[in-house]
PDB file of C-alpha atoms in Angstrom:
ATOM      1  CA  MET A 280     -70.255 -46.191  -6.772  1.00  0.00           C
ATOM      2  CA  SER A 281     -69.797 -42.506  -6.011  1.00  0.00           C
ATOM      3  CA  ALA A 282     -68.995 -39.846  -8.575  1.00  0.00           C
ATOM      4  CA  HIS A 283     -65.417 -39.727  -7.256  1.00  0.00           C
ATOM      5  CA  GLU A 284     -64.733 -43.428  -7.756  1.00  0.00           C
ATOM      6  CA  THR A 285     -63.493 -44.699 -11.072  1.00  0.00           C
ATOM      7  CA  ARG A 286     -64.050 -48.099 -12.555  1.00  0.00           C
ATOM      8  CA  SER A 287     -61.131 -50.084 -13.757  1.00  0.00           C
ATOM      9  CA  PRO A 288     -61.306 -50.718 -17.502  1.00  0.00           C
ATOM     10  CA  ARG A 289     -62.710 -54.061 -18.568  1.00  0.00           C
ATOM     11  CA  PRO A 290     -60.226 -56.427 -20.111  1.00  0.00           C
ATOM     12  CA  ALA A 291     -60.668 -56.745 -23.860  1.00  0.00           C
ATOM     13  CA  PRO A 292     -62.406 -59.951 -24.899  1.00  0.00           C
ATOM     14  CA  SER A 293     -59.905 -62.543 -25.989  1.00  0.00           C
ATOM     15  CA  PRO A 294     -59.900 -62.992 -29.733  1.00  0.00           C
ATOM     16  CA  GLU A 295     -60.764 -66.300 -31.296  1.00  0.00           C
ATOM     17  CA  PRO A 296     -57.657 -68.381 -31.911  1.00  0.00           C
ATOM     18  CA  LEU A 297     -56.185 -68.190 -35.372  1.00  0.00           C
ATOM     19  CA  TRP A 298     -56.545 -71.272 -37.562  1.00  0.00           C
ATOM     20  CA  ARG A 299     -52.778 -71.571 -38.021  1.00  0.00           C
ATOM     21  CA  HIS A 300     -52.277 -71.650 -34.250  1.00  0.00           C
ATOM     22  CA  VAL A 301     -54.899 -74.345 -33.779  1.00  0.00           C
ATOM     23  CA  VAL A 302     -53.488 -76.486 -36.617  1.00  0.00           C
ATOM     24  CA  GLY A 303     -49.954 -75.993 -35.301  1.00  0.00           C
ATOM     25  CA  ASP A 304     -51.009 -77.158 -31.845  1.00  0.00           C
ATOM     26  CA  VAL A 305     -52.649 -80.259 -33.348  1.00  0.00           C
ATOM     27  CA  LEU A 306     -49.492 -81.114 -35.299  1.00  0.00           C
ATOM     28  CA  ARG A 307     -47.194 -80.563 -32.318  1.00  0.00           C
ATOM     29  CA  ARG A 308     -49.321 -82.656 -29.958  1.00  0.00           C
ATOM     30  CA  ARG A 309     -49.516 -85.514 -32.451  1.00  0.00           C
ATOM     31  CA  ARG A 310     -45.755 -85.424 -33.096  1.00  0.00           C
ATOM     32  CA  ARG A 311     -44.941 -85.388 -29.391  1.00  0.00           C
ATOM     33  CA  ALA A 312     -47.457 -88.169 -28.686  1.00  0.00           C
ATOM     34  CA  GLN A 313     -45.545 -90.274 -31.202  1.00  0.00           C
ATOM     35  CA  GLY A 314     -42.240 -89.410 -29.477  1.00  0.00           C
ATOM     36  CA  ARG A 315     -40.810 -87.997 -32.694  1.00  0.00           C
ATOM     37  CA  THR A 316     -38.477 -85.093 -33.306  1.00  0.00           C
ATOM     38  CA  LEU A 317     -39.091 -82.118 -35.532  1.00  0.00           C
ATOM     39  CA  GLN A 318     -36.234 -83.289 -37.750  1.00  0.00           C
ATOM     40  CA  ASP A 319     -37.670 -86.774 -38.147  1.00  0.00           C
ATOM     41  CA  VAL A 320     -41.123 -85.551 -39.177  1.00  0.00           C
ATOM     42  CA  ALA A 321     -39.687 -82.834 -41.422  1.00  0.00           C
ATOM     43  CA  ASP A 322     -37.484 -85.385 -43.211  1.00  0.00           C
ATOM     44  CA  VAL A 323     -40.399 -87.734 -43.853  1.00  0.00           C
ATOM     45  CA  ALA A 324     -42.617 -84.813 -44.982  1.00  0.00           C
ATOM     46  CA  GLY A 325     -39.899 -83.455 -47.264  1.00  0.00           C
ATOM     47  CA  ILE A 326     -39.797 -80.001 -45.695  1.00  0.00           C
ATOM     48  CA  SER A 327     -37.209 -78.153 -43.637  1.00  0.00           C
ATOM     49  CA  MET A 328     -37.155 -78.565 -39.880  1.00  0.00           C
ATOM     50  CA  PRO A 329     -37.330 -74.776 -39.286  1.00  0.00           C
ATOM     51  CA  TYR A 330     -40.416 -74.561 -41.510  1.00  0.00           C
ATOM     52  CA  LEU A 331     -42.130 -77.357 -39.573  1.00  0.00           C
ATOM     53  CA  SER A 332     -41.227 -75.630 -36.330  1.00  0.00           C
ATOM     54  CA  GLU A 333     -42.817 -72.407 -37.565  1.00  0.00           C
ATOM     55  CA  MET A 334     -45.931 -74.321 -38.642  1.00  0.00           C
ATOM     56  CA  GLU A 335     -46.249 -75.855 -35.174  1.00  0.00           C
ATOM     57  CA  ARG A 336     -45.850 -72.452 -33.507  1.00  0.00           C
ATOM     58  CA  GLY A 337     -48.503 -70.923 -35.752  1.00  0.00           C
ATOM     59  CA  ARG A 338     -46.081 -68.562 -37.449  1.00  0.00           C
ATOM     60  CA  LYS A 339     -46.602 -69.990 -40.935  1.00  0.00           C
ATOM     61  CA  GLU A 340     -49.912 -70.335 -42.722  1.00  0.00           C
ATOM     62  CA  ALA A 341     -49.111 -73.627 -44.424  1.00  0.00           C
ATOM     63  CA  SER A 342     -50.387 -74.439 -47.887  1.00  0.00           C
ATOM     64  CA  SER A 343     -52.635 -77.451 -48.256  1.00  0.00           C
ATOM     65  CA  GLU A 344     -49.725 -79.316 -49.899  1.00  0.00           C
ATOM     66  CA  MET A 345     -47.414 -78.646 -46.940  1.00  0.00           C
ATOM     67  CA  LEU A 346     -50.115 -79.504 -44.450  1.00  0.00           C
ATOM     68  CA  ALA A 347     -50.912 -82.752 -46.272  1.00  0.00           C
ATOM     69  CA  ALA A 348     -47.210 -83.676 -46.322  1.00  0.00           C
ATOM     70  CA  VAL A 349     -46.828 -83.147 -42.570  1.00  0.00           C
ATOM     71  CA  ALA A 350     -50.109 -84.921 -41.849  1.00  0.00           C
ATOM     72  CA  GLY A 351     -48.934 -87.889 -43.913  1.00  0.00           C
ATOM     73  CA  ALA A 352     -45.616 -87.959 -42.090  1.00  0.00           C
ATOM     74  CA  LEU A 353     -47.579 -88.194 -38.847  1.00  0.00           C
ATOM     75  CA  GLY A 354     -49.758 -91.001 -40.176  1.00  0.00           C
ATOM     76  CA  LEU A 355     -52.778 -88.761 -40.607  1.00  0.00           C
ATOM     77  CA  GLY A 356     -54.816 -87.640 -43.548  1.00  0.00           C
ATOM     78  CA  LEU A 357     -55.503 -84.011 -44.259  1.00  0.00           C
ATOM     79  CA  PHE A 358     -59.100 -84.594 -43.177  1.00  0.00           C
ATOM     80  CA  ASP A 359     -57.880 -85.910 -39.803  1.00  0.00           C
ATOM     81  CA  VAL A 360     -55.832 -82.787 -39.103  1.00  0.00           C
ATOM     82  CA  LEU A 361     -58.653 -80.494 -40.152  1.00  0.00           C
ATOM     83  CA  ALA A 362     -61.209 -82.409 -38.066  1.00  0.00           C
ATOM     84  CA  LEU A 363     -58.966 -82.301 -34.988  1.00  0.00           C
ATOM     85  CA  ALA A 364     -58.343 -78.578 -35.497  1.00  0.00           C
ATOM     86  CA  GLN A 365     -62.039 -77.925 -35.993  1.00  0.00           C
ATOM     87  CA  GLY A 366     -62.808 -79.695 -32.725  1.00  0.00           C
ATOM     88  CA  GLU A 367     -60.210 -77.615 -30.893  1.00  0.00           C
ATOM     89  CA  LEU A 368     -61.553 -74.405 -32.394  1.00  0.00           C
ATOM     90  CA  ALA A 369     -65.129 -75.331 -31.470  1.00  0.00           C
ATOM     91  CA  ARG A 370     -64.059 -75.994 -27.859  1.00  0.00           C
ATOM     92  CA  ALA A 371     -62.153 -72.699 -27.693  1.00  0.00           C
ATOM     93  CA  VAL A 372     -65.150 -70.746 -28.975  1.00  0.00           C
ATOM     94  CA  GLN A 373     -67.507 -72.629 -26.631  1.00  0.00           C
ATOM     95  CA  VAL A 374     -65.311 -71.817 -23.629  1.00  0.00           C
ATOM     96  CA  ARG A 375     -65.157 -68.196 -24.725  1.00  0.00           C
ATOM     97  CA  SER A 376     -68.959 -68.048 -25.062  1.00  0.00           C
ATOM     98  CA  THR A 377     -69.447 -69.685 -21.662  1.00  0.00           C
ATOM     99  CA  VAL A 378     -67.132 -67.150 -20.032  1.00  0.00           C
ATOM    100  CA  SER A 379     -69.025 -64.270 -21.665  1.00  0.00           C
ATOM    101  CA  VAL A 380     -72.416 -65.610 -20.573  1.00  0.00           C
ATOM    102  CA  THR A 381     -71.117 -66.232 -17.045  1.00  0.00           C
ATOM    103  CA  ALA A 382     -69.732 -62.696 -16.837  1.00  0.00           C
ATOM    104  CA  VAL A 383     -73.031 -61.175 -17.964  1.00  0.00           C
ATOM    105  CA  GLY A 384     -74.946 -63.388 -15.511  1.00  0.00           C
ATOM    106  CA  SER A 385     -72.633 -62.265 -12.751  1.00  0.00           C
ATOM    107  CA  LEU A 386     -73.248 -58.612 -13.597  1.00  0.00           C
ATOM    108  CA  ALA A 387     -77.006 -59.171 -13.631  1.00  0.00           C
ATOM    109  CA  ALA A 388     -76.892 -60.978 -10.275  1.00  0.00           C
ATOM    110  CA  ARG A 389     -75.105 -57.999  -8.756  1.00  0.00           C
ATOM    111  CA  GLY A 390     -77.557 -55.583 -10.341  1.00  0.00           C
ATOM    112  CA  THR A 391     -74.866 -54.084 -12.535  1.00  0.00           C
ATOM    113  CA  GLY A 392     -76.096 -55.350 -15.899  1.00  0.00           C
ATOM    114  CA  VAL A 393     -77.124 -51.838 -16.949  1.00  0.00           C
ATOM    115  CA  ALA A 394     -74.556 -49.143 -17.539  1.00  0.00           C
ATOM    116  CA  ARG A 395     -75.546 -45.487 -17.716  1.00  0.00           C
ATOM    117  CA  GLY A 396     -73.443 -42.734 -19.074  1.00  0.00           C
ATOM    118  CA  ARG A 397     -73.759 -39.524 -21.079  1.00  0.00           C
ATOM    119  CA  GLY A 398     -77.479 -39.856 -21.566  1.00  0.00           C
ATOM    120  CA  THR A 399     -77.426 -43.404 -22.903  1.00  0.00           C
ATOM    121  CA  VAL A 400     -78.385 -46.720 -21.438  1.00  0.00           C
ATOM    122  CA  CYS A 401     -76.363 -49.779 -22.446  1.00  0.00           C
ATOM    123  CA  LEU A 402     -77.702 -53.221 -21.640  1.00  0.00           C
ATOM    124  CA  ALA A 403     -75.367 -56.186 -21.354  1.00  0.00           C
ATOM    125  CA  ALA A 404     -76.334 -58.823 -23.889  1.00  0.00           C
TER     126      ALA A 404
END
């Protein structure tokens, strides 16, 4: 790369998913797999349909009581929801780590794993 060329900025690493998003996805998938409506599950759980919708979309950080109520309405225990969410989070982090390692390996293969600038040397880890 010549002195006149500029590098495009690297995209920022994607942040780890938030717990409320992961739990919301688990709840939504389970509800849809059962062919149930938001209103049906909300009624059985004893919460409002808009609140359940916000939980599923990851907009509300549900209390353990609310989460247990929705889990029960879906035929799950609180442990089941947390275990499913933990599995999803572990997969998301594993995919993220694999992408990072692959990107670094790709840089090393091209001989671009070392960046120099302003008197410093930065090694990709």
